[in-house]
XYZ file of C-alpha atoms in Angstrom:
657
model
C 76.278 39.190 60.865
C 76.373 35.547 60.259
C 73.851 34.134 57.797
C 71.264 31.918 59.599
C 70.648 28.364 57.865
C 67.946 26.080 58.684
C 69.252 22.885 60.168
C 69.300 20.004 57.663
C 66.708 17.340 58.282
C 66.943 14.247 56.158
C 64.258 11.614 56.152
C 63.955 8.172 54.359
C 60.867 6.627 52.996
C 59.823 3.968 50.314
C 58.102 5.052 47.009
C 56.973 3.182 44.028
C 60.463 3.466 42.644
C 62.235 2.288 45.789
C 63.891 3.902 48.884
C 64.590 7.472 48.723
C 65.959 10.333 50.999
C 64.461 13.619 51.340
C 66.109 16.890 52.703
C 63.213 18.731 54.401
C 65.238 22.005 54.339
C 66.154 21.993 50.582
C 63.550 19.617 49.248
C 66.149 17.603 47.504
C 65.115 13.951 46.967
C 67.913 11.250 46.287
C 67.304 7.627 45.399
C 69.341 5.346 47.666
C 67.760 2.034 46.584
C 69.584 -0.396 44.267
C 66.178 -1.228 42.534
C 65.925 -0.075 38.904
C 62.987 2.254 38.308
C 59.986 0.845 36.472
C 59.284 2.020 32.997
C 56.385 4.219 32.389
C 53.814 1.921 30.733
C 50.875 4.782 30.848
C 51.546 5.308 27.107
C 51.161 1.736 26.399
C 48.132 1.286 28.572
C 46.110 4.137 26.595
C 45.274 2.141 23.507
C 44.288 -0.891 25.711
C 42.110 1.347 27.853
C 40.632 3.039 24.632
C 39.869 -0.499 23.228
C 38.249 -1.608 26.532
C 36.206 1.484 26.500
C 35.063 0.883 22.817
C 34.207 -2.775 23.775
C 32.140 -1.601 26.805
C 30.376 1.018 24.672
C 29.512 -1.661 22.040
C 28.259 -4.074 24.716
C 26.043 -1.295 26.109
C 24.770 -0.236 22.583
C 23.888 -3.996 21.955
C 21.924 -3.975 25.321
C 20.081 -0.859 24.443
C 18.988 -2.113 21.093
C 17.905 -5.360 22.499
C 15.921 -3.681 25.237
C 14.286 -1.398 22.550
C 13.387 -4.321 20.306
C 11.881 -6.311 23.329
C 9.995 -3.105 24.325
C 8.461 -2.769 20.877
C 7.488 -6.512 20.703
C 5.732 -6.210 24.096
C 3.738 -3.146 23.276
C 2.641 -4.708 19.966
C 1.669 -7.936 21.992
C -0.576 -5.783 24.379
C -2.142 -3.856 21.475
C -2.907 -7.006 19.285
C -4.082 -8.948 22.219
C -6.333 -6.284 23.298
C -7.790 -6.063 19.691
C -8.297 -9.823 19.939
C -10.180 -9.480 23.100
C -12.568 -6.980 21.728
C -13.363 -8.710 18.407
C -16.433 -10.862 18.048
C -15.998 -14.474 18.702
C -15.135 -16.428 15.630
C -17.015 -19.687 16.704
C -18.846 -21.329 13.861
C -22.346 -22.608 14.489
C -22.678 -26.222 13.286
C -25.920 -28.040 12.408
C -26.750 -31.418 13.868
C -26.390 -32.913 10.400
C -22.921 -31.588 10.209
C -21.854 -32.829 13.679
C -23.271 -36.237 12.829
C -21.227 -36.680 9.607
C -18.137 -38.721 10.109
C -16.145 -37.006 7.367
C -16.570 -33.581 9.050
C -16.436 -34.514 12.758
C -12.794 -34.106 13.092
C -12.712 -30.714 11.595
C -15.627 -29.661 13.720
C -13.917 -30.939 16.787
C -10.739 -28.912 15.953
C -12.892 -25.673 15.281
C -14.668 -26.074 18.731
C -11.380 -26.733 20.517
C -9.776 -23.742 18.905
C -12.819 -21.505 19.765
C -12.739 -22.880 23.326
C -9.074 -21.878 23.711
C -9.676 -18.384 22.247
C -12.652 -17.807 24.768
C -10.326 -18.873 27.624
C -7.486 -16.658 26.534
C -9.859 -13.665 26.200
C -11.050 -14.442 29.821
C -7.465 -14.633 30.943
C -6.837 -11.076 30.078
C -7.165 -9.199 33.486
C -9.834 -6.515 33.929
C -10.543 -4.136 36.746
C -13.632 -2.080 37.629
C -13.301 1.568 37.412
C -15.620 4.356 38.836
C -16.988 6.384 36.163
C -19.023 9.478 36.224
C -22.048 10.017 33.897
C -24.305 13.152 33.359
C -28.024 12.230 33.043
C -31.116 14.237 32.948
C -33.570 13.760 35.957
C -37.155 14.212 34.484
C -38.863 14.240 37.950
C -36.592 17.115 39.162
C -36.229 18.709 35.791
C -32.463 19.144 35.978
C -29.251 17.266 35.169
C -27.361 15.221 37.841
C -24.277 13.158 37.895
C -24.354 9.521 38.197
C -21.811 7.138 39.523
C -21.225 3.592 38.114
C -18.524 1.128 37.800
C -17.193 0.098 34.488
C -15.202 -2.773 33.623
C -12.010 -2.078 31.586
C -8.950 -3.974 30.644
C -5.827 -3.907 32.883
C -2.585 -2.783 31.513
C 0.402 -5.063 32.263
C 1.876 -4.648 35.655
C 5.258 -2.943 35.801
C 6.921 -0.661 33.460
C 7.031 -1.286 29.794
C 9.645 1.283 29.476
C 12.944 1.927 31.380
C 12.915 4.210 34.424
C 14.146 7.678 33.139
C 15.580 8.184 36.687
C 18.145 5.571 36.270
C 19.975 7.593 34.093
C 21.662 9.998 36.656
C 22.787 6.962 38.667
C 24.441 5.475 35.634
C 26.014 8.730 35.019
C 27.485 9.039 38.477
C 28.873 5.408 38.413
C 30.590 6.267 35.177
C 32.050 9.466 36.712
C 33.201 7.457 39.787
C 34.838 4.772 37.731
C 36.638 7.424 35.696
C 38.297 8.850 38.625
C 39.430 5.675 39.828
C 40.913 4.850 36.323
C 43.035 8.011 36.602
C 44.992 6.614 39.667
C 44.527 2.737 39.504
C 47.712 2.293 37.485
C 49.690 3.478 40.712
C 48.684 0.327 42.434
C 48.236 -3.122 40.927
C 45.981 -4.327 43.935
C 43.620 -1.194 43.326
C 43.491 -1.780 39.595
C 42.769 -5.504 39.960
C 40.056 -4.727 42.444
C 38.464 -2.195 40.214
C 38.467 -4.495 37.231
C 36.705 -7.151 39.420
C 34.288 -4.561 40.585
C 33.347 -3.403 37.080
C 33.030 -7.093 35.895
C 30.698 -7.748 38.784
C 28.659 -4.577 38.111
C 28.223 -5.594 34.499
C 27.368 -9.179 35.370
C 24.788 -8.018 37.872
C 23.298 -5.423 35.518
C 22.848 -7.955 32.618
C 21.459 -10.602 35.143
C 19.076 -7.966 36.420
C 18.058 -7.054 32.826
C 17.401 -10.652 32.000
C 15.231 -10.996 35.102
C 13.294 -7.760 34.184
C 12.760 -9.203 30.632
C 11.555 -12.583 31.857
C 9.088 -10.721 34.346
C 7.803 -8.608 31.449
C 7.341 -11.596 29.173
C 5.480 -13.455 31.937
C 3.164 -10.418 32.233
C 2.584 -10.192 28.581
C 1.503 -14.001 28.505
C -2.394 -13.229 28.598
C -2.279 -10.855 25.645
C 0.134 -13.124 23.705
C -1.996 -16.159 24.256
C -5.142 -14.275 22.944
C -3.427 -13.450 19.783
C -2.169 -16.930 19.169
C -5.552 -18.460 20.129
C -7.375 -16.236 17.568
C -5.025 -17.093 14.706
C -5.441 -20.702 15.637
C -9.233 -20.446 15.560
C -9.403 -18.749 12.185
C -7.253 -21.346 10.759
C -9.396 -24.208 12.208
C -12.534 -22.539 10.913
C -11.162 -21.917 7.415
C -10.148 -25.585 7.333
C -13.528 -26.757 8.160
C -15.117 -24.507 5.360
C -12.895 -25.936 2.862
C -13.477 -29.589 3.862
C -17.170 -28.805 3.959
C -17.014 -27.401 0.415
C -15.163 -30.622 -0.814
C -17.731 -32.682 1.009
C -20.843 -31.045 -0.503
C -19.540 -31.341 -3.990
C -17.587 -34.345 -4.857
C -16.665 -32.898 -8.242
C -14.652 -30.181 -6.439
C -12.589 -32.934 -4.641
C -11.714 -34.450 -8.139
C -10.410 -31.140 -9.411
C -6.585 -30.414 -10.107
C -4.674 -30.406 -6.834
C -3.182 -27.190 -7.646
C -6.447 -25.622 -8.220
C -7.721 -26.963 -4.940
C -4.691 -25.432 -3.045
C -5.571 -22.025 -4.670
C -9.072 -22.306 -3.561
C -8.181 -23.242 0.031
C -6.120 -20.005 0.203
C -9.114 -17.992 -1.270
C -11.583 -19.428 1.326
C -9.059 -18.462 4.107
C -9.032 -14.844 2.653
C -12.703 -14.496 2.293
C -13.394 -15.917 5.841
C -10.773 -13.402 7.581
C -12.227 -10.689 5.389
C -15.836 -11.429 6.579
C -14.611 -11.691 10.179
C -12.930 -8.075 9.938
C -16.252 -6.854 8.365
C -18.256 -8.304 11.180
C -16.121 -6.625 13.654
C -16.581 -3.252 11.920
C -20.370 -3.349 11.622
C -20.924 -5.213 14.955
C -23.194 -7.839 13.530
C -24.464 -10.888 15.224
C -21.586 -13.433 15.707
C -23.584 -16.377 14.387
C -24.997 -14.562 11.394
C -21.645 -13.086 10.559
C -19.742 -16.324 10.575
C -22.435 -18.133 8.797
C -22.325 -15.510 6.164
C -18.582 -15.909 5.994
C -18.822 -19.594 5.542
C -21.421 -19.296 2.791
C -19.486 -16.689 1.001
C -16.264 -18.740 0.908
C -18.159 -21.793 -0.170
C -19.835 -19.798 -2.969
C -16.457 -18.486 -4.068
C -15.089 -21.977 -4.283
C -17.904 -23.169 -6.387
C -17.811 -20.193 -8.742
C -14.152 -20.690 -9.533
C -14.653 -24.432 -10.043
C -17.492 -23.660 -12.497
C -15.195 -21.250 -14.341
C -12.566 -23.848 -14.565
C -15.086 -26.343 -15.796
C -16.372 -23.924 -18.513
C -12.941 -23.014 -19.627
C -11.148 -26.222 -19.186
C -9.267 -26.118 -22.452
C -7.530 -22.772 -21.462
C -7.264 -22.944 -17.688
C -6.559 -26.587 -17.091
C -4.071 -26.644 -19.946
C -2.323 -23.582 -18.344
C -2.421 -25.212 -14.943
C -0.854 -28.522 -16.348
C 1.934 -26.645 -18.040
C 2.495 -24.499 -14.987
C 2.653 -27.630 -12.783
C 5.022 -29.458 -15.095
C 7.443 -26.399 -15.166
C 7.271 -26.198 -11.383
C 8.242 -29.881 -10.978
C 11.073 -29.641 -13.395
C 12.659 -26.323 -12.360
C 11.468 -26.105 -8.856
C 9.273 -22.988 -9.420
C 6.460 -21.678 -11.321
C 7.359 -19.520 -14.518
C 5.721 -16.101 -15.129
C 2.429 -16.274 -16.890
C 1.605 -12.698 -16.588
C 3.186 -9.219 -16.317
C 1.615 -8.104 -12.919
C -0.305 -10.939 -11.710
C 2.325 -13.081 -9.875
C 3.914 -16.260 -11.265
C 3.029 -19.802 -12.511
C -0.423 -21.205 -11.713
C -1.297 -18.382 -9.379
C -0.631 -15.846 -11.972
C -3.114 -17.450 -14.250
C -5.915 -17.168 -11.730
C -4.958 -13.689 -10.632
C -4.942 -12.241 -14.118
C -8.120 -14.136 -15.238
C -11.955 -13.136 -15.352
C -13.666 -15.592 -13.005
C -17.197 -14.291 -13.617
C -19.559 -16.308 -15.850
C -19.492 -15.140 -19.424
C -23.303 -14.454 -19.274
C -22.911 -11.964 -16.368
C -19.815 -10.299 -18.080
C -21.689 -9.854 -21.484
C -24.884 -8.703 -19.615
C -22.950 -6.045 -17.842
C -21.455 -4.990 -21.097
C -24.970 -4.851 -22.607
C -26.441 -2.995 -19.859
C -23.627 -0.206 -20.034
C -24.125 -0.093 -23.873
C -27.816 0.483 -23.400
C -27.130 3.432 -21.060
C -24.834 4.715 -23.837
C -27.552 4.034 -26.600
C -30.162 5.918 -24.375
C -27.662 8.840 -24.077
C -27.085 8.924 -27.876
C -31.006 8.888 -28.529
C -31.162 11.820 -26.131
C -28.635 13.755 -28.255
C -30.097 12.686 -31.657
C -33.456 14.011 -30.564
C -32.504 16.813 -28.417
C -34.389 19.634 -30.188
C -37.807 17.664 -30.024
C -37.262 16.631 -26.418
C -36.361 20.098 -25.465
C -38.272 22.540 -27.670
C -38.730 26.223 -27.398
C -35.308 27.680 -28.228
C -34.346 29.819 -31.263
C -30.969 28.003 -31.908
C -29.122 24.708 -30.626
C -25.499 24.498 -30.362
C -23.785 21.168 -29.733
C -20.239 20.400 -28.506
C -20.313 16.783 -28.201
C -17.560 14.196 -27.311
C -17.760 10.887 -28.971
C -19.850 8.195 -27.102
C -18.048 4.699 -26.669
C -16.041 2.633 -24.218
C -13.655 -0.262 -24.161
C -15.573 -3.276 -22.906
C -12.486 -4.890 -21.510
C -11.780 -1.722 -19.342
C -15.322 -1.992 -17.992
C -15.121 -5.700 -17.100
C -11.671 -5.258 -15.490
C -13.020 -2.463 -13.354
C -15.976 -4.615 -12.200
C -13.727 -7.624 -11.535
C -11.217 -5.523 -9.521
C -14.068 -4.143 -7.459
C -15.363 -7.657 -6.791
C -11.959 -9.451 -6.473
C -12.423 -11.359 -9.583
C -16.055 -12.680 -9.520
C -19.320 -10.720 -9.931
C -22.857 -11.212 -11.049
C -25.126 -8.737 -13.182
C -27.320 -8.242 -10.044
C -24.406 -6.982 -7.937
C -23.100 -4.404 -10.352
C -26.197 -2.808 -11.560
C -25.686 0.231 -9.388
C -22.070 0.378 -10.089
C -22.813 0.531 -13.830
C -24.882 3.559 -13.325
C -22.180 5.112 -11.197
C -19.553 4.482 -13.733
C -21.693 6.021 -16.433
C -22.404 9.075 -14.548
C -18.689 9.637 -13.872
C -17.796 9.050 -17.569
C -20.251 11.182 -19.226
C -21.248 14.743 -18.259
C -24.210 16.258 -20.238
C -24.755 20.031 -19.532
C -27.030 22.452 -20.914
C -26.850 26.122 -20.647
C -29.116 28.764 -22.147
C -27.825 32.340 -23.375
C -29.885 35.104 -24.254
C -28.879 37.594 -27.073
C -30.801 40.884 -27.909
C -31.582 40.929 -31.585
C -33.311 43.083 -33.887
C -35.759 42.338 -36.567
C -37.719 44.639 -39.092
C -41.334 45.124 -38.518
C -43.545 46.853 -41.149
C -46.973 48.481 -40.392
C -49.416 50.717 -42.267
C -50.786 54.007 -40.842
C -54.522 53.491 -40.683
C -55.160 57.239 -41.429
C -52.811 57.710 -44.199
C -52.363 54.321 -45.534
C -48.662 54.854 -45.564
C -46.300 51.889 -44.788
C -43.378 52.292 -42.651
C -40.634 49.847 -40.813
C -38.583 49.876 -37.844
C -35.909 47.903 -35.983
C -37.606 46.033 -32.914
C -35.412 44.355 -30.289
C -36.243 40.857 -29.118
C -34.713 37.975 -26.983
C -33.078 35.277 -28.932
C -32.656 32.059 -26.933
C -29.726 29.814 -27.606
C -29.470 26.151 -26.044
C -25.749 25.235 -25.538
C -25.413 21.556 -25.261
C -22.017 20.049 -24.089
C -21.211 16.364 -23.759
C -17.867 15.476 -22.041
C -16.513 11.869 -22.326
C -14.025 11.509 -19.422
C -12.948 8.082 -20.720
C -13.834 5.125 -18.718
C -10.213 4.152 -18.504
C -9.382 7.320 -16.633
C -11.900 6.432 -13.757
C -9.929 3.572 -11.908
C -7.325 5.975 -10.352
C -10.258 8.056 -8.767
C -12.354 5.033 -7.547
C -9.903 2.363 -6.512
C -7.351 1.836 -3.767
C -3.851 0.585 -4.509
C -4.805 -3.022 -4.342
C -7.782 -2.707 -6.577
C -5.760 -0.632 -9.047
C -2.969 -3.307 -9.188
C -5.602 -5.942 -9.964
C -7.377 -3.764 -12.683
C -3.822 -3.347 -14.463
C -3.354 -7.003 -14.258
C -6.663 -7.599 -15.864
C -5.822 -5.241 -18.609
C -2.429 -6.624 -19.128
C -3.975 -10.031 -20.108
C -7.479 -9.003 -20.955
C -8.514 -11.379 -18.344
C -6.935 -14.303 -20.384
C -10.220 -13.989 -22.565
C -9.325 -12.192 -25.993
C -12.155 -14.078 -27.351
C -14.840 -12.449 -25.066
C -15.505 -9.341 -27.046
C -15.149 -9.809 -30.766
C -13.969 -6.786 -32.779
C -16.820 -6.951 -35.297
C -19.570 -6.651 -32.588
C -17.390 -4.555 -30.161
C -15.342 -2.124 -32.311
C -13.872 -0.421 -29.299
C -12.553 -3.799 -27.799
C -8.995 -4.053 -26.658
C -6.555 -6.425 -28.479
C -3.472 -7.824 -26.978
C -0.322 -6.411 -28.748
C 3.110 -7.656 -28.382
C 5.343 -4.791 -27.381
C 7.814 -3.407 -29.911
C 11.446 -4.022 -29.006
C 14.490 -2.144 -30.120
C 18.105 -2.989 -30.012
C 19.914 0.123 -28.868
C 23.222 0.692 -30.349
C 26.010 -0.276 -27.887
C 27.910 3.026 -28.174
C 24.773 4.785 -26.842
C 24.880 2.554 -23.604
C 28.499 3.549 -22.882
C 26.823 6.648 -21.234
C 26.271 5.072 -17.584
C 23.399 7.453 -16.923
C 21.472 6.520 -20.184
C 22.347 2.812 -19.660
C 20.751 3.056 -16.148
C 17.538 4.684 -17.609
C 17.141 2.116 -20.220
C 17.794 -0.938 -17.604
C 15.033 0.489 -15.435
C 12.523 1.259 -18.350
C 12.956 -2.117 -19.954
C 11.807 -3.854 -16.883
C 8.296 -2.892 -17.658
C 8.021 -3.469 -21.370
C 4.431 -4.652 -22.109
C 2.817 -3.044 -18.827
C -0.585 -1.522 -19.833
C -1.535 1.970 -19.952
C -3.404 2.933 -16.679
C -4.269 6.655 -16.638
C -2.880 8.142 -13.307
C -0.679 5.126 -12.708
C 2.684 5.736 -11.371
C 4.264 2.462 -10.152
C 4.814 -1.154 -11.173
C 2.046 -2.265 -8.750
C -0.598 -0.121 -10.532
C 1.075 0.146 -13.962
C 1.671 3.533 -15.577
C 0.491 6.393 -17.715
C 3.051 8.281 -19.927
C 4.254 10.775 -17.255
C 4.078 8.183 -14.425
C 6.339 5.835 -16.506
C 8.988 8.594 -17.240
C 8.826 10.050 -13.617
C 9.416 6.369 -12.159
C 12.491 5.653 -14.576
C 14.155 8.959 -14.021
C 13.475 8.824 -10.175
C 15.271 5.293 -10.122
C 18.028 6.371 -12.450
C 19.728 9.064 -10.347
C 17.230 11.887 -10.271
C 14.583 12.777 -7.522
C 11.918 14.940 -9.171
C 8.778 13.242 -7.602
C 5.703 12.405 -9.513
C 5.263 14.985 -12.265
C 2.821 15.322 -15.152
C 4.000 15.793 -18.755
C 3.857 19.608 -18.494
C 5.847 19.336 -15.090
C 8.663 17.129 -16.666
C 9.002 19.706 -19.576
C 9.244 22.502 -16.883
C 12.274 21.010 -15.259
C 13.997 20.284 -18.587
C 16.272 22.606 -20.882
C 14.714 22.594 -24.367
C 16.947 21.268 -27.046
C 16.700 21.137 -30.818
C 16.021 17.913 -32.652
C 19.544 18.044 -34.169
C 21.052 18.352 -30.826
C 18.998 15.534 -29.078
C 20.767 12.602 -27.695
C 19.894 9.356 -26.082
C 18.420 10.014 -22.619
C 16.574 13.244 -23.421
C 12.851 13.456 -23.116
C 10.565 14.018 -26.019
C 7.393 16.000 -25.607
C 4.053 16.131 -27.621
C 0.985 18.355 -27.563
C -2.605 17.762 -28.584
C -2.578 13.929 -28.103
C -5.432 14.622 -25.532
C -7.823 17.454 -25.383
C -5.768 19.313 -22.825
C -3.761 22.501 -22.704
C -0.022 22.435 -23.012
C 2.187 19.313 -23.222
C 0.039 16.090 -23.156
C 2.520 13.317 -23.682
C 6.053 12.321 -23.025
C 8.632 9.549 -23.801
C 12.339 8.891 -23.375
C 14.415 9.378 -26.620
C 16.879 6.522 -27.211
C 18.433 7.614 -30.515
C 17.774 6.353 -34.124
C 14.345 8.026 -34.290
C 12.946 5.839 -31.505
C 11.437 6.365 -28.048
C 10.279 4.224 -25.162
C 6.997 5.342 -23.790
C 3.748 4.415 -22.352
C 1.065 4.327 -25.061
C -1.444 1.615 -25.277
C 1.271 -0.261 -23.346
C 4.967 0.367 -22.628
C 6.908 -0.236 -25.830
C 9.372 1.213 -28.201
C 7.869 3.453 -31.031
C 9.383 5.370 -33.877
C 8.812 9.118 -33.625
C 8.877 9.618 -37.303
C 5.276 8.323 -37.983
C 2.887 10.916 -39.324
C 0.940 10.777 -36.101
C 3.896 11.788 -33.714
C 5.379 14.073 -36.169
C 2.013 15.901 -36.157
C 2.042 16.337 -32.357
C 5.710 16.781 -31.793
C 6.564 19.850 -29.531
C 10.228 19.550 -28.276
C 13.068 17.707 -26.882
C 14.138 18.371 -23.399
C 17.432 17.675 -21.351
C 17.054 16.656 -17.707
C 19.044 18.867 -15.274
C-alpha cells in the first residue's frame, strides 16, 4: 500500500529576525530575508538591569529612612507640645515699681510678650469634649450610681502619623506586575520605552504624593510645635529679666568681671528652669512658684558674687589668667581634672559657700562625733547593771573636705548652715552604727554556809546568770556614702570638689583638722619602651594614664564619677580589648589566672588583702613592670609595690584571660 503523506503547506510571516517560511506539515522554518539577525543583547542587559534595580532599591531605602525620621520628629513634637500645654504658665508677676523703672521696662515688655504668645499657643492646641462615666455614691438612695459628664481632652493630630500597613500588598502587586513586564519588554522596543516611562511616572507621582503628605502632617503639627517654641522663648525672656533685675538691684554686680557675669547669667537660667520644673511637679500656685524662682536665682547670683568678693585674690586671679589664655589661644585651658575647662572649671570645682557656713557645718559634725566619743568613754556609767563590758570599736573621725564636698554637691555648690542641719544628722547616722547586744552565760560560784545544828561548814557550786554587754561601733567611712546617696550628676560634682579640695586648701589646717585632705601631685613613671611594644599593654596604659590624678571615690566606676580601685581597673580593661563589666577586686581576681611574682609581666593585675576590713581581696592595681603599679589609692597614681605597706598586704599576681 502506498504511504500516505500530508500535503505540504508553506506559509510566510514576519518575525523579529525578518521574513521566514514555515512548513506546517514538517514544522521546518527557513529564513528567506536578506536582513542580518540581530545580536542577542540579553546578557549585556543583565548588568544594566541589576544596576537599575540597585539604584531603585537605594532610592526606596532613602525614602523610607526619611519618612521614619520625619515620623519620629512629628511624634516628639506632639509629645513635647502636649507637655508644654499641661505645664503651669511661666508668666512673671511684676510690681508697679518694676514696671515704672525705665531700665527694666524693655525686659518686662519682652517677658509679657513671650508669655502672651505662650498662652495663645497653648490655646491653639485643639481640644474636644469626651463623654465620661463616673461611679458615685447616692447617699439618699443608699447605693452607687453611674454619672455621665463631658470632659475636655486634647485632640490628637488629624490623619495618620504612621504609614498605612495595607499599602504594602499594593506595592508588592505593582512590583510583581513590573517584573513580569520586564521579562518580555526587550522583545519590543516600544513596550520597553513605554514601561520605562510608566515607572518614572509612578516614582515621580509617589514622591510627589509623599511630599504632599509630609506637608499636610507638618501643617497639622503646627499647634504643638508652636507651643514648644513659645515656651522656650518665654523661659529665655524671663531669665533675661531676672538677670537684668539682679544687676539693677546691686550696681556692684554690674561692675564685676564680664566672664563672671556671663557664668552667673547661665546659672540664673538653670535655677529658673529648675524651679519651673519643680513647680510643675508639686502643682504650686503659679505666681508663688515663679516669684520663688526669681528670688532663688537672684540669691544665687549674689552668693557667688560675695564669694568672689571675699576670695578675690584667688578667684579673680584665676579668672584673669583664664581670660588671657582664652584670648591668646582661642579657648580656655583646663583648670581642673573633672570640672570642665578654663574659667568655668574654676567655678565648677570651687566651694561657693561662705567660710562661716562651711566651718560651722564641720564644727556641728565634729560635735556629733564628740558626743558619740563621750558616750563610749562613759558607757559603763551610762548603762550600768552588767557584769562585764566588751567593746569592739572602730575609730571615730572623718575628712572635713569629704563632708563639705558632699554638702556642696547636694546643694549645687552653695549652702548655709541652716539648710544642712538635718543632712548632717543623716550623714552621721549612715556613717556610724552603734549596737549593743547582751549575752547571758550560766556560771558557777562557790557558796559556803554553816549548819546551825552541828556548826559544820560546807560549800557548794551554785549556778548564776552572768550578763555581758557587747558594744560595737562600725565606722562606714564618710567617703563611702556618696555612691549610695547621690545621683550620677551629684557624684560627678562631688568628685570634682575632691579633686581640687574646692580650690580651698587653706580651709582646714592640718593642725586643727588632722584628718583633712591634702592635694598631692600624682606620681608619674616612665615605662620602658620595650614594655610598650606589647600592643595590648600599650592600649591599657594609654587608657589608664588619661585619669592620672583623679580622686578616689568609693564605688566610682567612670570618668564622670571618678573611680575606686576596682572601678578604675575594670574601666581600663573594658576599654582595652576585654569586656568583663564592673567587677570588684575579688571578682577581678576570680577571672584571672594566678601567676608567681617571678613570672609577672606588664599588664598583669596585682592583688592585695587586708587594706580594708573585708574578707578576701580588697585592693587591685595594674602591674607595669620595674616593681611599679598604676592604681587608684588616694588618687590615681603610679606606686612602688616594694614598700613595706604593700609588701605586707601583697596577695598575688593575676593574668587576664
